[in-house]
Short mmCIF file of C-alpha atoms in Angstrom, two decimals:
data_model
loop_
_atom_site.label_atom_id
_atom_site.label_comp_id
_atom_site.label_asym_id
_atom_site.label_seq_id
_atom_site.Cartn_x
_atom_site.Cartn_y
_atom_site.Cartn_z
CA MET A 1301 50.03 11.87 -65.77
CA SER A 1302 51.79 9.15 -64.28
CA SER A 1303 49.78 6.31 -62.97
CA ILE A 1304 50.77 5.07 -59.60
CA LYS A 1305 51.97 1.86 -61.45
CA THR A 1306 54.52 3.92 -63.33
CA LEU A 1307 55.86 6.19 -60.93
CA ASN A 1308 58.98 7.71 -62.48
CA LEU A 1309 62.34 8.07 -60.27
CA TYR A 1310 61.60 11.83 -59.28
CA GLU A 1311 58.31 10.76 -58.16
CA GLN A 1312 59.67 7.93 -55.75
CA VAL A 1313 62.32 9.96 -54.32
CA GLY A 1314 60.70 13.27 -54.18
CA ILE A 1315 56.83 12.64 -53.66
CA VAL A 1316 56.20 9.20 -52.35
CA PHE A 1317 59.18 8.56 -49.80
CA PRO A 1318 58.18 11.84 -48.07
CA GLY A 1319 54.71 11.28 -48.27
CA SER A 1320 55.04 7.77 -46.66
CA THR A 1321 57.77 9.52 -43.91
CA VAL A 1322 54.81 11.74 -42.74
CA ILE A 1323 52.20 8.93 -42.64
CA PHE A 1324 54.74 6.36 -40.57
CA GLY A 1325 55.57 9.66 -38.72
CA LEU A 1326 51.88 10.17 -37.98
CA PHE A 1327 51.02 6.49 -37.38
CA PHE A 1328 53.90 6.98 -34.27
CA VAL A 1329 52.26 10.16 -32.62
CA SER A 1330 48.71 9.22 -33.22
CA PRO A 1331 47.17 5.89 -32.74
CA GLU A 1332 43.89 6.65 -34.08
CA ILE A 1333 45.22 7.47 -37.36
CA LYS A 1334 47.31 4.41 -37.34
CA ALA A 1335 43.98 2.11 -37.01
CA ILE A 1336 42.83 3.66 -40.07
CA PHE A 1337 45.66 2.13 -42.19
CA VAL A 1338 46.79 -0.88 -40.32
CA ARG A 1339 44.54 -3.75 -39.70
CA GLU A 1340 44.94 -7.52 -39.41
CA GLY A 1341 45.41 -9.22 -42.81
CA PHE A 1342 47.36 -6.60 -44.35
CA SER A 1343 46.90 -7.53 -48.12
CA ILE A 1344 48.55 -6.31 -51.63
CA GLY A 1345 45.27 -4.13 -52.45
CA ASP A 1346 46.27 -2.51 -48.90
CA PHE A 1347 49.49 -1.76 -49.57
CA GLY A 1348 48.17 -0.36 -53.05
CA LEU A 1349 45.90 2.25 -50.87
CA PHE A 1350 49.11 2.97 -48.47
CA VAL A 1351 51.08 3.85 -51.73
CA THR A 1352 48.30 5.55 -53.29
CA VAL A 1353 48.04 7.92 -50.14
CA SER A 1354 51.71 8.23 -49.57
CA TYR A 1355 51.44 9.85 -53.24
CA VAL A 1356 48.95 12.28 -52.35
CA ALA A 1357 50.54 13.44 -48.95
CA GLY A 1358 53.44 13.52 -50.69
CA HIS A 1359 52.53 16.21 -52.91
CA LEU A 1360 51.29 18.21 -49.82
CA VAL A 1361 54.39 17.51 -47.99
CA ALA A 1362 56.14 19.34 -51.39
CA ALA A 1363 54.10 22.39 -50.70
CA VAL A 1364 55.32 22.34 -47.21
CA GLY A 1365 58.76 21.92 -48.65
CA ASN A 1366 58.27 24.69 -51.51
CA CYS A 1367 57.88 26.82 -48.66
CA LEU A 1368 60.48 25.74 -46.55
CA GLU A 1369 63.16 26.00 -48.86
CA TRP A 1370 62.27 29.80 -49.68
CA VAL A 1371 62.80 30.33 -45.90
CA TYR A 1372 65.69 28.47 -45.66
CA TRP A 1373 67.44 29.83 -48.65
CA LYS A 1374 66.38 33.36 -47.91
CA PRO A 1375 69.24 34.16 -45.12
CA TRP A 1376 71.89 32.52 -47.40
CA GLY A 1377 70.87 35.31 -50.27
CA GLY A 1378 69.10 32.58 -52.46
CA MET A 1379 69.23 29.20 -53.68
CA PRO A 1380 72.78 28.07 -54.03
CA SER A 1381 72.73 28.59 -58.36
CA THR A 1382 72.61 32.32 -57.67
CA TRP A 1383 75.14 32.76 -55.27
CA ILE A 1384 77.86 32.90 -58.36
CA VAL A 1385 76.92 36.83 -58.42
CA LYS A 1386 77.62 37.92 -55.03
CA PRO A 1387 81.23 39.26 -54.91
CA GLY A 1388 83.55 36.97 -53.26
CA GLU A 1389 81.24 33.92 -53.57
CA ARG A 1390 83.27 30.69 -53.84
CA LEU A 1391 80.91 28.58 -55.77
CA ILE A 1392 83.60 28.44 -58.48
CA SER A 1393 86.94 29.60 -58.78
CA ASP A 1394 87.56 33.39 -60.70
CA ILE A 1395 89.20 31.46 -63.18
CA GLN A 1396 86.27 29.25 -63.87
CA ILE A 1397 83.83 32.21 -63.91
CA GLU A 1398 86.03 33.91 -66.44
CA LYS A 1399 85.80 30.55 -68.65
CA LEU A 1400 82.07 30.84 -67.94
CA GLU A 1401 81.50 33.99 -69.05
CA GLY A 1402 83.50 32.91 -72.24
CA ARG A 1403 80.78 29.91 -72.67
CA LEU A 1404 78.05 31.90 -72.13
CA ALA A 1405 78.98 33.82 -75.05
CA THR A 1406 80.13 31.04 -77.35
CA ARG A 1407 77.52 28.15 -76.58
CA LEU A 1408 74.28 30.24 -75.41
CA LYS A 1409 75.61 32.98 -77.59
CA LEU A 1410 74.66 35.71 -74.35
CA ASN A 1411 76.99 38.57 -74.85
CA SER A 1412 76.44 40.33 -71.48
CA SER A 1413 78.35 41.94 -68.84
CA SER A 1414 80.30 40.33 -66.19
CA VAL A 1415 78.44 37.51 -64.43
CA ARG A 1416 79.12 39.08 -61.04
CA ASN A 1417 77.42 42.21 -61.88
CA MET A 1418 74.07 40.15 -62.80
CA SER A 1419 71.02 40.46 -60.76
CA PRO A 1420 70.35 37.04 -58.96
CA LYS A 1421 67.29 37.07 -60.86
CA THR A 1422 68.60 37.43 -64.16
CA TRP A 1423 71.32 34.89 -63.53
CA GLN A 1424 68.83 32.42 -62.61
CA HIS A 1425 67.19 32.61 -66.16
CA ILE A 1426 70.69 31.93 -67.79
CA PHE A 1427 71.27 28.99 -65.21
CA MET A 1428 68.32 27.52 -66.46
CA GLN A 1429 69.53 27.99 -69.73
CA VAL A 1430 72.86 26.45 -68.55
CA THR A 1431 71.07 23.47 -67.06
CA ALA A 1432 68.95 22.79 -70.35
CA ASP A 1433 72.33 22.99 -72.57
CA VAL A 1434 74.16 20.46 -69.86
CA ARG A 1435 70.96 18.04 -70.46
CA ALA A 1436 70.97 18.39 -74.37
CA ASN A 1437 74.40 17.16 -74.39
CA GLY A 1438 73.94 14.24 -71.84
CA ALA A 1439 76.36 15.68 -69.08
CA ASP A 1440 73.74 16.07 -66.16
CA GLU A 1441 74.00 12.73 -64.70
CA ARG A 1442 75.98 13.65 -61.65
CA ALA A 1443 74.31 16.86 -61.06
CA GLU A 1444 70.98 15.23 -61.29
CA ILE A 1445 72.15 12.55 -58.71
CA PHE A 1446 72.52 15.45 -56.39
CA ASN A 1447 69.33 17.23 -57.23
CA GLY A 1448 67.66 14.35 -56.51
CA ASN A 1449 69.15 13.52 -53.15
CA TYR A 1450 68.52 17.47 -52.81
CA GLY A 1451 64.87 16.88 -53.27
CA LEU A 1452 64.41 13.93 -51.26
CA ASN A 1453 66.22 15.61 -47.98
CA ARG A 1454 63.70 18.44 -48.69
CA GLY A 1455 60.97 16.29 -48.63
CA ILE A 1456 62.40 14.28 -45.44
CA ALA A 1457 62.75 17.72 -43.80
CA SER A 1458 59.50 19.01 -44.26
CA ALA A 1459 57.45 15.49 -43.54
CA VAL A 1460 59.46 15.24 -40.19
CA LEU A 1461 58.44 19.23 -39.49
CA VAL A 1462 55.10 18.10 -40.29
CA VAL A 1463 55.32 15.21 -37.70
CA ALA A 1464 56.92 17.26 -35.32
CA ILE A 1465 54.08 20.08 -35.20
CA THR A 1466 51.54 17.46 -34.90
CA ASN A 1467 53.10 15.58 -32.19
CA LEU A 1468 53.45 19.22 -30.21
CA PHE A 1469 49.78 19.57 -30.53
CA LEU A 1470 48.49 16.23 -30.06
CA ASN A 1471 50.66 15.26 -27.06
CA PRO A 1472 51.95 18.20 -25.15
CA SER A 1473 53.62 16.54 -22.55
CA ALA A 1474 55.80 14.48 -24.85
CA TRP A 1475 58.25 17.10 -25.31
CA MET A 1476 61.02 14.96 -25.80
CA THR A 1477 59.82 13.27 -28.68
CA THR A 1478 59.19 16.47 -30.26
CA ALA A 1479 62.66 17.57 -29.65
CA ILE A 1480 64.23 14.10 -31.26
CA PHE A 1481 61.85 15.12 -34.28
CA MET A 1482 63.35 18.47 -34.28
CA VAL A 1483 66.87 16.99 -34.34
CA LEU A 1484 65.95 14.73 -37.50
CA PHE A 1485 64.70 17.89 -39.10
CA GLY A 1486 68.06 19.66 -38.33
CA LEU A 1487 69.73 16.75 -40.03
CA ALA A 1488 68.18 16.61 -43.05
CA LEU A 1489 68.01 20.56 -43.61
CA ILE A 1490 71.93 20.08 -43.08
CA ARG A 1491 71.93 17.23 -46.30
CA MET A 1492 69.65 19.43 -48.29
CA HIS A 1493 71.77 22.10 -47.98
CA ARG A 1494 75.15 20.01 -49.00
CA PHE A 1495 73.13 18.64 -51.99
CA GLY A 1496 71.77 21.94 -52.97
CA VAL A 1497 75.45 23.30 -53.27
CA TYR A 1498 76.99 20.13 -54.89
CA TYR A 1499 74.07 20.49 -57.42
CA ALA A 1500 74.37 24.03 -58.56
CA ARG A 1501 78.56 23.63 -58.43
CA THR A 1502 78.41 20.45 -60.42
CA MET A 1503 76.03 21.77 -63.29
CA LEU A 1504 77.94 24.89 -63.55
CA ARG A 1505 81.33 22.59 -63.88
CA GLU A 1506 79.73 20.42 -66.43
CA PHE A 1507 78.68 23.34 -68.48
CA LEU A 1508 82.44 24.46 -68.37
CA GLN A 1509 83.34 20.77 -69.61
CA LEU A 1510 80.93 21.17 -72.92
CA PRO A 1511 83.24 21.79 -76.01
CA GLU A 1512 83.48 25.49 -77.22
CA MET A 1513 81.70 26.87 -80.31
CA GLU A 1514 82.69 29.48 -82.87
CA THR A 1515 81.21 32.67 -81.95
CA THR A 1516 81.33 33.80 -85.59
CA GLY A 1517 79.13 32.63 -88.65
CA SER A 1518 80.58 30.19 -91.22
CA HIS A 1519 82.51 32.02 -94.17
CA SER A 1520 80.83 31.80 -97.66
CA GLU A 1521 83.41 30.81 -100.51
#
């Protein structure tokens, strides 16, 4: 398990940043909560405590994010990575889908039916293999940038939603503040949606750029 001193990029972007966002938001809506953490003579030790609390809060916000993610993508027919199985979906072009089916056979040895005929659940498992292949070949850098931004905006949206709900209960008369938080929540959702689509599309395109592999075994002389 990573210590606070050795947080990786995912933990910083996807956990600590949303955690610190929700804490600062709670400082704003509740002076009592702020008084617990902020006092005169703020020290390095206090900063370490703040990072630790942000890390813990970030994991709790991530749980909210998991629920938010499921609710948000439900009307869209699931996560963007599964959209490719829907008829008429333009995540990638028909020509690219035809090429994709060939690559699934040559690279992953999956001689299955048309991608369009698969169920979202079946395709999701295949997409995980596609992702693993792209990462194994070191071609996932651009896609992972989109994935990191997706996780960051999901975390921000979740944190702002928690703050908005808290403000609604603690300060019911401050409806304007709650409304502002909800606007910020909506903006974060828009960014989350954008990067989610970019991630799925880019991962598929990077897979298509990997070299073809022979489907037949080597012939003995």
